[in-house]
Short mmCIF file of C-alpha atoms in Angstrom, two decimals:
data_model
loop_
_atom_site.label_atom_id
_atom_site.label_comp_id
_atom_site.label_asym_id
_atom_site.label_seq_id
_atom_site.Cartn_x
_atom_site.Cartn_y
_atom_site.Cartn_z
CA MET A 28 52.04 127.02 40.80
CA GLY A 29 52.77 124.47 43.51
CA LEU A 30 51.04 122.23 45.85
CA LEU A 31 51.51 125.30 48.40
CA SER A 32 49.20 127.88 46.62
CA ILE A 33 46.86 124.53 46.40
CA LEU A 34 47.08 124.48 49.99
CA ARG A 35 46.61 128.16 50.77
CA LYS A 36 42.86 127.68 48.72
CA LEU A 37 41.62 125.77 52.08
CA ARG A 38 43.18 128.01 54.60
CA SER A 39 39.59 128.06 56.21
CA ASN A 40 40.10 124.52 57.08
CA PRO A 41 43.14 125.45 59.60
CA ASP A 42 44.40 122.87 61.49
CA LYS A 43 42.68 120.21 58.70
CA GLU A 44 44.04 116.60 58.68
CA LEU A 45 43.34 115.16 56.04
CA ARG A 46 43.70 110.92 55.50
CA LEU A 47 43.75 110.55 51.31
CA LEU A 48 44.35 106.48 50.77
CA LEU A 49 46.44 105.41 48.16
CA LEU A 50 45.84 102.39 45.97
CA GLY A 51 46.15 100.42 42.74
CA LEU A 52 48.11 97.38 40.65
CA ASP A 53 51.91 96.89 41.82
CA ASN A 54 53.68 98.77 39.32
CA ALA A 55 51.07 101.30 38.94
CA GLY A 56 52.81 103.87 39.89
CA LYS A 57 51.88 105.39 43.33
CA THR A 58 55.08 105.43 45.43
CA THR A 59 56.39 107.69 41.91
CA ILE A 60 53.05 110.20 43.01
CA LEU A 61 54.15 110.15 46.67
CA LYS A 62 57.00 111.51 45.95
CA SER A 63 55.91 114.02 43.08
CA LEU A 64 53.51 115.29 45.80
CA ALA A 65 56.69 115.68 48.83
CA SER A 66 58.89 117.16 45.90
CA GLU A 67 61.33 113.27 46.17
CA ASP A 68 63.53 111.95 44.11
CA VAL A 69 60.73 110.38 42.29
CA THR A 70 63.62 107.65 40.08
CA GLN A 71 64.97 106.00 42.41
CA VAL A 72 62.05 103.82 43.66
CA THR A 73 61.86 100.74 44.65
CA PRO A 74 58.60 98.21 45.15
CA THR A 75 56.12 98.69 47.92
CA GLN A 76 56.97 95.84 50.51
CA GLY A 77 54.23 97.37 53.31
CA PHE A 78 53.69 100.38 52.61
CA ASN A 79 55.38 104.99 52.64
CA ILE A 80 53.61 107.37 54.55
CA LYS A 81 54.06 111.50 53.70
CA SER A 82 52.33 113.91 55.57
CA VAL A 83 52.45 117.37 53.41
CA GLN A 84 52.24 120.03 54.90
CA SER A 85 52.11 123.96 54.92
CA GLU A 86 50.16 126.99 56.96
CA GLY A 87 48.14 124.12 59.33
CA PHE A 88 46.56 122.22 57.00
CA LYS A 89 48.02 118.38 56.64
CA LEU A 90 47.22 116.25 54.15
CA ASN A 91 48.28 112.60 55.53
CA VAL A 92 48.83 110.41 52.11
CA TRP A 93 48.89 106.46 52.56
CA ASP A 94 51.24 104.45 50.02
CA ILE A 95 49.81 100.51 50.11
CA GLY A 96 51.99 98.13 48.31
CA GLY A 97 49.99 96.53 44.96
CA ALA A 98 51.37 93.36 45.24
CA ARG A 99 48.54 90.78 44.60
CA LYS A 100 50.55 88.87 47.73
CA ILE A 101 49.67 91.91 49.84
CA ARG A 102 46.30 93.57 48.56
CA PRO A 103 44.55 91.30 50.88
CA TYR A 104 45.99 93.80 53.73
CA TRP A 105 43.91 96.83 51.75
CA ARG A 106 41.26 96.83 54.16
CA ASN A 107 43.63 97.21 57.61
CA TYR A 108 44.35 101.05 56.03
CA PHE A 109 39.98 101.74 54.74
CA GLU A 110 38.50 103.31 58.18
CA ASN A 111 38.88 107.07 58.11
CA THR A 112 39.51 107.82 54.81
CA ASP A 113 39.63 110.95 53.63
CA VAL A 114 39.77 110.50 49.25
CA LEU A 115 40.71 107.69 48.25
CA ILE A 116 43.48 107.87 45.45
CA TYR A 117 43.50 105.34 42.82
CA VAL A 118 46.34 105.09 40.43
CA VAL A 119 46.11 102.99 37.16
CA ASP A 120 49.19 101.99 34.05
CA SER A 121 47.40 103.25 31.21
CA ALA A 122 49.87 101.99 29.38
CA ASP A 123 49.22 98.05 31.09
CA ILE A 124 46.54 97.03 28.77
CA LYS A 125 46.76 93.27 29.74
CA ARG A 126 45.72 94.52 33.55
CA LEU A 127 42.93 96.84 32.83
CA GLU A 128 40.58 94.10 33.89
CA GLU A 129 42.31 93.25 37.07
CA THR A 130 42.15 96.44 37.53
CA GLY A 131 39.19 97.09 37.44
CA GLN A 132 37.92 94.61 39.15
CA GLU A 133 39.89 95.90 42.72
CA LEU A 134 38.39 99.08 42.02
CA SER A 135 35.25 98.17 41.86
CA GLU A 136 35.38 95.82 44.87
CA LEU A 137 37.24 98.59 46.85
CA LEU A 138 34.29 100.55 45.79
CA LEU A 139 31.22 98.48 47.56
CA GLU A 140 33.49 98.58 51.06
CA ASP A 141 31.43 99.60 53.61
CA LYS A 142 33.88 101.52 54.81
CA LEU A 143 35.30 103.53 52.00
CA ARG A 144 31.33 104.47 51.22
CA ALA A 145 31.45 107.33 50.01
CA VAL A 146 34.44 108.59 50.18
CA PRO A 147 35.74 110.66 46.98
CA LEU A 148 37.83 109.08 44.59
CA LEU A 149 40.18 110.67 42.03
CA VAL A 150 41.75 107.95 39.72
CA TYR A 151 44.41 108.75 38.56
CA ALA A 152 45.91 107.64 34.43
CA ASN A 153 49.46 107.23 34.78
CA LYS A 154 52.74 106.75 32.41
CA GLN A 155 50.78 109.46 29.68
CA ASP A 156 53.96 109.32 27.91
CA LEU A 157 54.16 105.93 27.16
CA GLY A 158 54.28 105.26 23.65
CA GLN A 159 51.12 102.39 24.51
CA ALA A 160 49.35 104.36 26.69
CA VAL A 161 45.04 104.39 26.64
CA THR A 162 43.75 107.64 27.06
CA ALA A 163 42.21 108.88 31.02
CA ALA A 164 38.71 108.62 28.46
CA GLU A 165 39.53 104.74 28.17
CA ILE A 166 40.05 104.15 31.47
CA ALA A 167 37.32 105.68 32.34
CA GLU A 168 34.92 103.67 30.48
CA GLY A 169 37.41 100.52 31.58
CA LEU A 170 36.52 101.16 34.90
CA GLY A 171 33.05 101.80 34.23
CA LEU A 172 33.57 105.29 36.37
CA HIS A 173 30.16 107.44 35.06
CA ASN A 174 28.63 104.15 36.59
CA ILE A 175 29.68 105.50 39.52
CA LYS A 176 26.41 107.58 41.29
CA ASP A 177 26.47 107.48 45.20
CA ARG A 178 30.61 108.79 45.50
CA ASP A 179 32.39 111.98 43.18
CA TRP A 180 34.74 110.96 41.16
CA GLN A 181 36.97 112.37 39.06
CA ILE A 182 39.85 110.87 36.54
CA GLN A 183 42.79 112.64 36.30
CA SER A 184 45.59 111.44 33.08
CA CYS A 185 49.24 112.22 34.87
CA ILE A 186 52.38 111.60 34.26
CA ALA A 187 54.12 111.03 37.63
CA THR A 188 57.85 110.88 36.16
CA GLU A 189 57.44 114.84 34.91
CA GLY A 190 55.08 115.17 38.34
CA LYS A 191 52.48 116.63 35.19
CA GLY A 192 49.27 116.51 36.69
CA VAL A 193 49.74 114.92 39.59
CA LYS A 194 48.85 118.48 41.56
CA GLU A 195 46.16 119.02 39.74
CA GLY A 196 44.18 116.17 40.87
CA LEU A 197 45.33 117.02 44.21
CA GLU A 198 43.71 119.87 43.59
CA TRP A 199 40.33 118.26 42.80
CA ALA A 200 40.73 115.91 45.96
CA CYS A 201 40.56 119.20 48.44
CA LYS A 202 38.16 120.86 46.77
CA SER A 203 35.48 118.01 47.38
CA ILE A 204 36.55 117.96 50.76
CA LYS A 205 35.55 121.20 51.19
CA LYS A 206 31.86 120.79 49.12
CA LYS A 207 31.46 117.94 51.77
CA MET B 24 75.51 127.23 66.85
CA ILE B 25 77.64 125.61 69.31
CA ARG B 26 79.55 123.28 66.32
CA TYR B 27 79.55 126.40 64.35
CA LEU B 28 81.93 127.86 67.42
CA TRP B 29 84.14 124.55 67.59
CA SER B 30 84.57 124.19 63.69
CA LEU B 31 85.74 128.19 63.91
CA VAL B 32 88.34 127.27 66.48
CA CYS B 33 88.98 123.90 64.53
CA TYR B 34 89.91 126.44 61.78
CA PHE B 35 91.90 128.79 62.95
CA PHE B 36 94.07 126.31 65.90
CA ARG B 37 93.96 123.45 63.58
CA PRO B 38 97.55 124.83 61.81
CA TRP B 39 98.67 126.08 65.40
CA ILE B 40 98.92 122.42 67.07
CA LYS B 41 100.00 120.39 64.05
CA TRP B 42 102.88 123.12 63.55
CA PHE B 43 103.69 122.50 67.59
CA LEU B 44 103.47 118.40 67.01
CA ARG B 45 105.53 118.53 64.37
CA GLN B 46 108.15 120.29 65.94
CA THR B 47 108.07 117.53 68.72
CA THR B 48 107.21 114.54 66.43
CA GLN B 49 109.27 115.69 63.64
CA MET B 50 106.82 113.93 62.49
CA CYS B 51 104.03 115.03 60.13
CA GLU B 52 99.68 114.71 60.68
CA LEU B 53 99.97 112.64 57.69
CA GLN B 54 102.90 110.09 59.00
CA ARG B 55 101.57 110.12 62.36
CA ILE B 56 98.62 108.88 61.14
CA CYS B 57 100.00 106.09 58.76
CA TYR B 58 102.28 105.30 62.40
CA GLY B 59 99.59 105.68 64.79
CA GLU B 60 95.97 104.37 63.66
CA PRO B 61 95.35 100.52 62.51
CA SER B 62 94.82 99.82 58.98
CA GLY B 63 91.99 99.67 56.95
CA ALA B 64 89.09 102.22 58.21
CA PRO B 65 90.85 103.79 61.53
CA ARG B 66 93.92 104.87 59.27
CA ALA B 67 91.96 105.95 55.70
CA LEU B 68 89.68 107.88 57.88
CA ALA B 69 91.91 110.00 59.58
CA ILE B 70 94.37 110.20 56.10
CA GLU B 71 90.90 111.16 54.38
CA ASP B 72 90.25 113.98 56.93
CA SER B 73 93.46 115.78 57.22
CA LEU B 74 94.09 116.32 54.06
CA ARG B 75 90.30 117.25 52.86
CA HIS B 76 91.05 119.93 55.82
CA SER B 77 94.57 120.61 53.88
CA ARG B 78 95.88 124.44 52.88
CA ASP B 79 98.37 123.58 50.67
CA ALA B 80 97.99 123.97 47.35
CA THR B 81 99.55 121.61 45.68
CA ILE B 82 97.97 119.39 48.37
CA LYS B 83 94.40 120.54 47.51
CA LYS B 84 95.04 120.15 43.64
CA LEU B 85 95.99 116.93 44.08
CA LEU B 86 93.20 116.24 46.12
CA ILE B 87 90.50 118.21 42.87
CA TYR B 88 92.41 115.57 40.15
CA LEU B 89 92.36 112.63 42.39
CA ASP B 90 88.36 113.37 42.67
CA ASP B 91 88.27 113.84 38.91
CA ILE B 92 90.11 110.88 37.77
CA SER B 93 87.93 108.23 40.21
CA ASP B 94 84.10 110.54 38.77
CA LYS B 95 86.17 109.36 35.58
CA CYS B 96 86.10 105.56 36.88
CA GLU B 97 90.03 106.07 35.42
CA ILE B 98 92.03 103.92 38.68
CA THR B 99 91.64 100.60 37.71
CA ILE B 100 94.22 97.40 37.54
CA GLU B 101 96.19 99.24 34.70
CA THR B 102 96.74 102.84 35.86
CA GLU B 103 96.26 102.10 39.07
CA GLN B 104 100.44 102.24 39.93
CA GLU B 105 100.89 104.75 38.33
CA VAL B 106 99.10 106.99 39.97
CA LEU B 107 99.84 105.95 43.74
CA GLN B 108 103.78 106.42 42.19
CA GLU B 109 102.89 109.76 41.02
CA VAL B 110 100.58 110.97 44.71
CA ILE B 111 103.10 109.56 46.72
CA LYS B 112 105.13 111.11 45.27
CA THR B 113 103.29 114.80 45.36
CA VAL B 114 103.53 114.44 48.63
CA LEU B 115 106.72 112.89 49.57
CA LEU B 116 108.50 116.40 48.76
CA THR B 117 105.09 118.38 49.94
CA LYS B 118 105.64 117.35 52.96
CA LYS B 119 109.51 117.50 53.76
CA ILE B 120 109.37 113.26 54.19
CA ASN B 121 112.32 111.65 52.74
CA PRO B 122 110.60 107.91 51.77
CA VAL B 123 114.60 106.58 53.34
CA ALA B 124 113.70 107.16 56.11
CA HIS B 125 110.66 105.86 56.04
CA PRO B 126 110.07 103.19 54.32
CA ASP B 127 106.43 102.29 55.51
CA PHE B 128 104.89 105.84 55.59
CA ALA B 129 104.54 105.45 51.24
CA LYS B 130 103.10 101.95 51.56
CA SER B 131 100.75 102.42 54.21
CA PHE B 132 99.88 105.99 52.78
CA GLY B 133 98.74 104.66 48.93
CA LYS B 134 97.12 101.74 50.95
CA CYS B 135 94.53 104.17 51.98
CA ILE B 136 94.46 106.68 48.78
CA GLU B 137 93.65 103.63 47.09
CA LEU B 138 90.93 103.02 49.64
CA ILE B 139 89.45 106.64 49.76
CA TRP B 140 89.28 107.00 46.03
CA GLY B 141 88.70 103.63 45.24
CA TYR B 142 85.00 104.43 47.82
CA ARG B 143 84.71 107.98 45.32
CA GLN B 144 85.03 105.65 42.39
CA LEU B 145 82.62 102.66 43.79
CA CYS B 146 79.69 104.85 44.04
CA VAL B 147 80.00 107.01 40.10
CA GLU B 148 80.22 103.17 38.83
CA CYS B 149 77.05 101.76 41.21
CA GLU B 150 74.94 104.99 39.90
CA GLU B 151 75.75 104.33 36.35
CA LEU B 152 74.08 100.74 36.93
CA ARG B 153 71.66 102.02 38.58
CA LYS B 154 70.69 104.63 35.99
CA ILE B 155 69.87 101.14 33.51
CA PRO B 156 66.68 100.25 33.74
CA TYR B 157 65.75 96.94 32.92
CA ASP B 158 64.92 96.37 29.38
CA ALA B 159 63.14 93.09 28.16
CA GLU B 160 63.86 94.17 24.81
CA ASN B 161 67.70 93.48 25.36
CA PRO B 162 69.01 89.85 25.18
CA GLU B 163 72.14 91.47 27.90
CA HIS B 164 69.08 92.05 30.68
CA GLU B 165 67.52 88.92 29.59
CA ALA B 166 70.05 86.54 29.74
CA LEU B 167 71.00 88.31 33.16
CA LEU B 168 67.52 87.73 34.66
CA MET B 169 67.91 83.93 33.01
CA LYS B 170 71.67 83.47 34.97
CA LEU B 171 69.21 84.73 38.02
CA TRP B 172 66.94 81.66 37.51
CA ASP B 173 69.66 78.85 37.14
CA SER B 174 71.49 80.07 40.15
CA LEU B 175 69.13 80.13 42.72
CA ASN B 176 66.45 77.08 41.03
CA PRO B 177 69.24 74.90 39.42
CA ASP B 178 66.93 72.00 39.96
CA GLU B 179 63.87 73.55 38.81
CA ILE B 180 63.21 74.86 34.69
CA LEU B 181 61.75 77.83 33.83
CA THR B 182 58.91 76.11 31.71
CA SER B 183 58.45 79.22 29.97
CA ARG B 184 60.06 82.97 30.24
CA VAL B 185 56.57 84.96 31.57
CA SER B 186 55.16 82.47 34.75
CA LYS B 187 53.94 81.77 38.11
CA GLN B 188 57.10 80.43 38.74
CA TRP B 189 58.89 83.62 39.47
CA GLN B 190 56.77 84.38 42.56
CA HIS B 191 58.56 81.35 43.97
CA ILE B 192 61.95 83.13 43.99
CA GLY B 193 59.54 86.46 45.48
CA PHE B 194 58.86 88.76 42.50
CA GLN B 195 55.77 90.32 42.40
CA GLY B 196 53.95 88.45 39.02
CA ASP B 197 54.74 87.14 36.49
CA ASP B 198 57.36 89.00 34.51
CA PRO B 199 59.61 90.73 36.67
CA LYS B 200 60.39 92.83 34.01
CA THR B 201 58.77 95.67 35.76
CA ASP B 202 59.95 95.21 39.91
CA PHE B 203 63.86 96.10 39.63
CA ARG B 204 62.55 100.24 38.90
CA GLY B 205 65.47 102.38 40.01
CA MET B 206 66.88 100.27 41.27
CA GLY B 207 67.63 98.67 38.03
CA ILE B 208 70.33 96.66 36.65
CA LEU B 209 72.35 96.78 40.28
CA GLY B 210 69.36 95.45 41.85
CA LEU B 211 69.58 92.83 39.44
CA SER B 212 73.16 92.15 39.27
CA ASN B 213 73.11 92.99 43.42
CA LEU B 214 70.73 89.38 43.74
CA ILE B 215 73.17 88.14 40.99
CA TYR B 216 75.87 88.23 43.55
CA PHE B 217 74.19 86.29 45.71
CA ALA B 218 73.19 82.82 44.16
CA GLN B 219 75.94 82.78 42.72
CA GLU B 220 78.62 83.76 45.55
CA TYR B 221 77.61 82.54 48.78
CA SER B 222 74.99 79.27 47.08
CA GLY B 223 74.34 77.89 50.46
CA THR B 224 73.71 80.83 51.96
CA VAL B 225 71.47 82.05 49.43
CA LYS B 226 69.76 78.83 49.92
CA GLN B 227 69.46 78.75 53.49
CA VAL B 228 67.34 83.13 52.93
CA LEU B 229 65.65 81.98 50.55
CA LEU B 230 64.35 79.04 52.12
CA HIS B 231 64.01 81.04 55.30
CA SER B 232 61.28 83.34 52.62
CA LEU B 233 59.19 80.34 52.26
CA HIS B 234 58.50 80.24 55.75
CA PRO B 235 54.63 79.54 56.16
CA ARG B 236 54.47 81.98 58.51
CA TYR B 237 57.05 84.41 59.05
CA GLY B 238 58.21 84.22 54.86
CA TYR B 239 58.93 87.67 52.68
CA PRO B 240 59.02 88.74 49.39
CA PHE B 241 62.88 86.82 48.25
CA ALA B 242 63.32 89.03 45.42
CA ILE B 243 61.76 92.14 46.00
CA VAL B 244 63.11 92.59 49.65
CA GLY B 245 66.88 91.96 47.86
CA ILE B 246 65.62 95.62 45.59
CA ASN B 247 64.79 97.16 48.78
CA LEU B 248 67.83 96.46 49.80
CA THR B 249 69.89 97.18 47.25
CA SER B 250 68.14 100.68 47.80
CA MET B 251 69.59 100.27 50.76
CA ALA B 252 72.86 99.91 50.81
CA LEU B 253 73.04 102.13 47.57
CA ARG B 254 71.75 105.15 50.15
CA LEU B 255 74.86 103.60 53.04
CA LEU B 256 77.29 103.95 49.87
CA ARG B 257 76.48 106.99 49.07
CA ASP B 258 76.34 108.72 52.75
CA GLY B 259 79.69 107.51 53.45
CA SER B 260 78.10 105.04 56.41
CA ALA B 261 79.71 101.60 54.33
CA LYS B 262 82.86 103.23 54.42
CA THR B 263 83.82 101.33 57.40
CA HIS B 264 83.46 98.60 56.58
CA ILE B 265 84.58 98.99 52.56
CA TYR B 266 87.46 100.06 53.90
CA ASN B 267 88.33 97.01 56.29
CA SER B 268 87.33 95.19 53.88
CA SER B 269 89.34 95.20 51.14
CA LYS B 270 92.27 94.14 50.49
CA THR B 271 92.96 95.60 47.14
CA LEU B 272 91.11 98.61 44.97
CA PRO B 273 87.52 98.65 45.85
CA THR B 274 85.09 97.69 42.65
CA ILE B 275 81.58 96.82 42.73
CA ARG B 276 82.21 93.19 43.98
CA ALA B 277 82.74 95.01 46.85
CA PHE B 278 79.66 96.75 46.92
CA HIS B 279 78.15 93.18 45.93
CA HIS B 280 79.54 91.70 49.11
CA PHE B 281 78.33 94.42 50.96
CA TYR B 282 74.77 93.97 49.77
CA CYS B 283 75.15 90.04 51.22
CA CYS B 284 76.28 90.85 54.01
CA LEU B 285 73.04 93.37 54.34
CA PHE B 286 70.78 90.42 53.09
CA TYR B 287 72.15 87.70 55.88
CA ALA B 288 72.15 90.43 58.47
CA PHE B 289 68.10 91.50 57.43
CA ASP B 290 67.49 88.08 57.78
CA GLY B 291 68.13 86.74 60.68
CA PHE B 292 66.96 89.79 61.56
CA TRP B 293 62.99 89.33 59.48
CA MET B 294 63.80 86.26 61.54
CA GLN B 295 64.30 87.29 64.78
CA SER B 296 60.79 90.16 64.72
CA LYS B 297 58.12 87.42 63.40
CA PRO B 298 56.22 90.32 62.19
CA ASN B 299 52.45 90.03 61.97
CA ASN B 300 53.21 89.42 57.98
CA MET B 301 54.36 91.69 55.22
CA MET B 302 53.24 95.12 55.90
CA GLU B 303 55.35 95.81 58.86
CA PHE B 304 58.59 95.10 56.17
CA SER B 305 58.53 99.04 56.01
CA SER B 306 59.32 99.41 60.01
CA VAL B 307 60.80 96.28 60.60
CA GLN B 308 63.58 97.78 57.38
CA GLU B 309 63.71 101.03 59.76
CA ARG B 310 65.27 99.19 62.08
CA PHE B 311 67.31 97.25 60.53
CA GLU B 312 68.80 100.41 58.90
CA SER B 313 69.32 101.68 61.64
CA ASN B 314 71.11 98.95 63.89
CA ILE B 315 73.95 98.71 61.37
CA ARG B 316 74.15 102.71 60.73
CA ALA B 317 75.12 101.92 64.46
CA THR B 318 77.63 99.29 63.35
CA LEU B 319 79.10 101.21 60.63
CA ALA B 320 79.20 103.97 63.48
CA SER B 321 82.45 101.86 64.54
CA PRO B 322 85.45 102.47 62.76
CA THR B 323 86.13 98.51 63.07
CA THR B 324 83.39 97.50 61.90
CA VAL B 325 83.55 94.69 59.31
CA PHE B 326 80.34 92.13 58.20
CA ARG B 327 81.64 89.03 57.52
CA LEU B 328 78.79 86.55 55.43
CA ASN B 329 77.89 83.51 58.33
CA VAL B 330 77.40 80.71 56.96
CA SER B 331 76.31 77.68 59.24
CA VAL B 332 73.33 75.79 58.81
CA ASP B 333 70.19 75.99 61.01
CA ASN B 334 66.71 74.56 61.72
CA VAL B 335 63.74 76.26 61.17
#
């Protein structure tokens, strides 16, 4: 099963465009996830300055995925991309235990944003293949996801470099849109 | 469709045209190119095209041999002369060229072979370096990183290995180890070469990158430019510059030099674009790349580093 079949399930919404916003700290793996979604080579990414955008299209259905750079200096610009977001995707480097607090801080600030109110949240617990990686459950705990009451949320463990778990996350994102 | 038909026409008529020219000029196509085209990219590109279209079994075998040794990076300063002599000998025999009557041909043709397969080998060498990820546990990698700091900031001592100071030269955080990503050691070597070989220019570029309004992260932009330089190398766009700028077998230094020229040109382009903020990087970079591609499309293109002092 591929991205195609996920999209096929959504045939009931022809021509619908979705705006997915990918955020997270630098080196979380946002661009790798983006490339993996677009079935592109994931071995040659560079740190994102500014943003990347890819449209994954199928049967009149269009997912516009916005990947915004995560370096501290450009995080203030994240807010320029909030408008009309259908799903917020937040990527966490599960092996970067030192910055778990920092990433939690950034996420909780995002969840307070007016323009992102009630937008479903998908958290990718990326880099599960690394030895020091903590589990998705531990990340959920660390980020305080269980306290979120005002929106749908989901945590998905993944290994973006191998494409593992990425499409499952997207599947959830599409489902939660359909529910709305 | 039209393109396809045209290539079909070319395929059938090429031998006839070649035969006709051979009869009238008493020279084979390779000779006509060597005598007719100016040295550097125009000549090497034409020779490359002619050889790749050849239907002669010996020439085809020769190309397979050359592709094979360059893919294994076996053309070195030591082996080069031997390889070239062998290739020239084969071509002289196959094309029935009298070396006494045409003393200049061998030299000029050999030079083209050196450029064409040196370039192919260069692509392999760059790819090998790119595939080595930066590893903070590897003392050699760490030494390279320190070398980068020292050559960019000869007057400032790095207070500790993990330090905010890295952000002054445009890394994302306190530790550059995760910033090289898919460009690996190639990205780091590019930056070191720029800092060491063009210390005057790099100072000027670094100063621009710290501009209060139009500043940009020097190292991160540099790593993105490694990616761009590699794209241009791989798809063959960089051939014009590399062929025109190489006096000898193109080696990794030729790629580093190409990178430095791109960095210098990008810096000027960025400052001139007067971007509102870093988020415009993607669009500015795209425009820059298409400009560079247009320049490289001209066979006489060769980039140089203009070491002029300007005031910001």
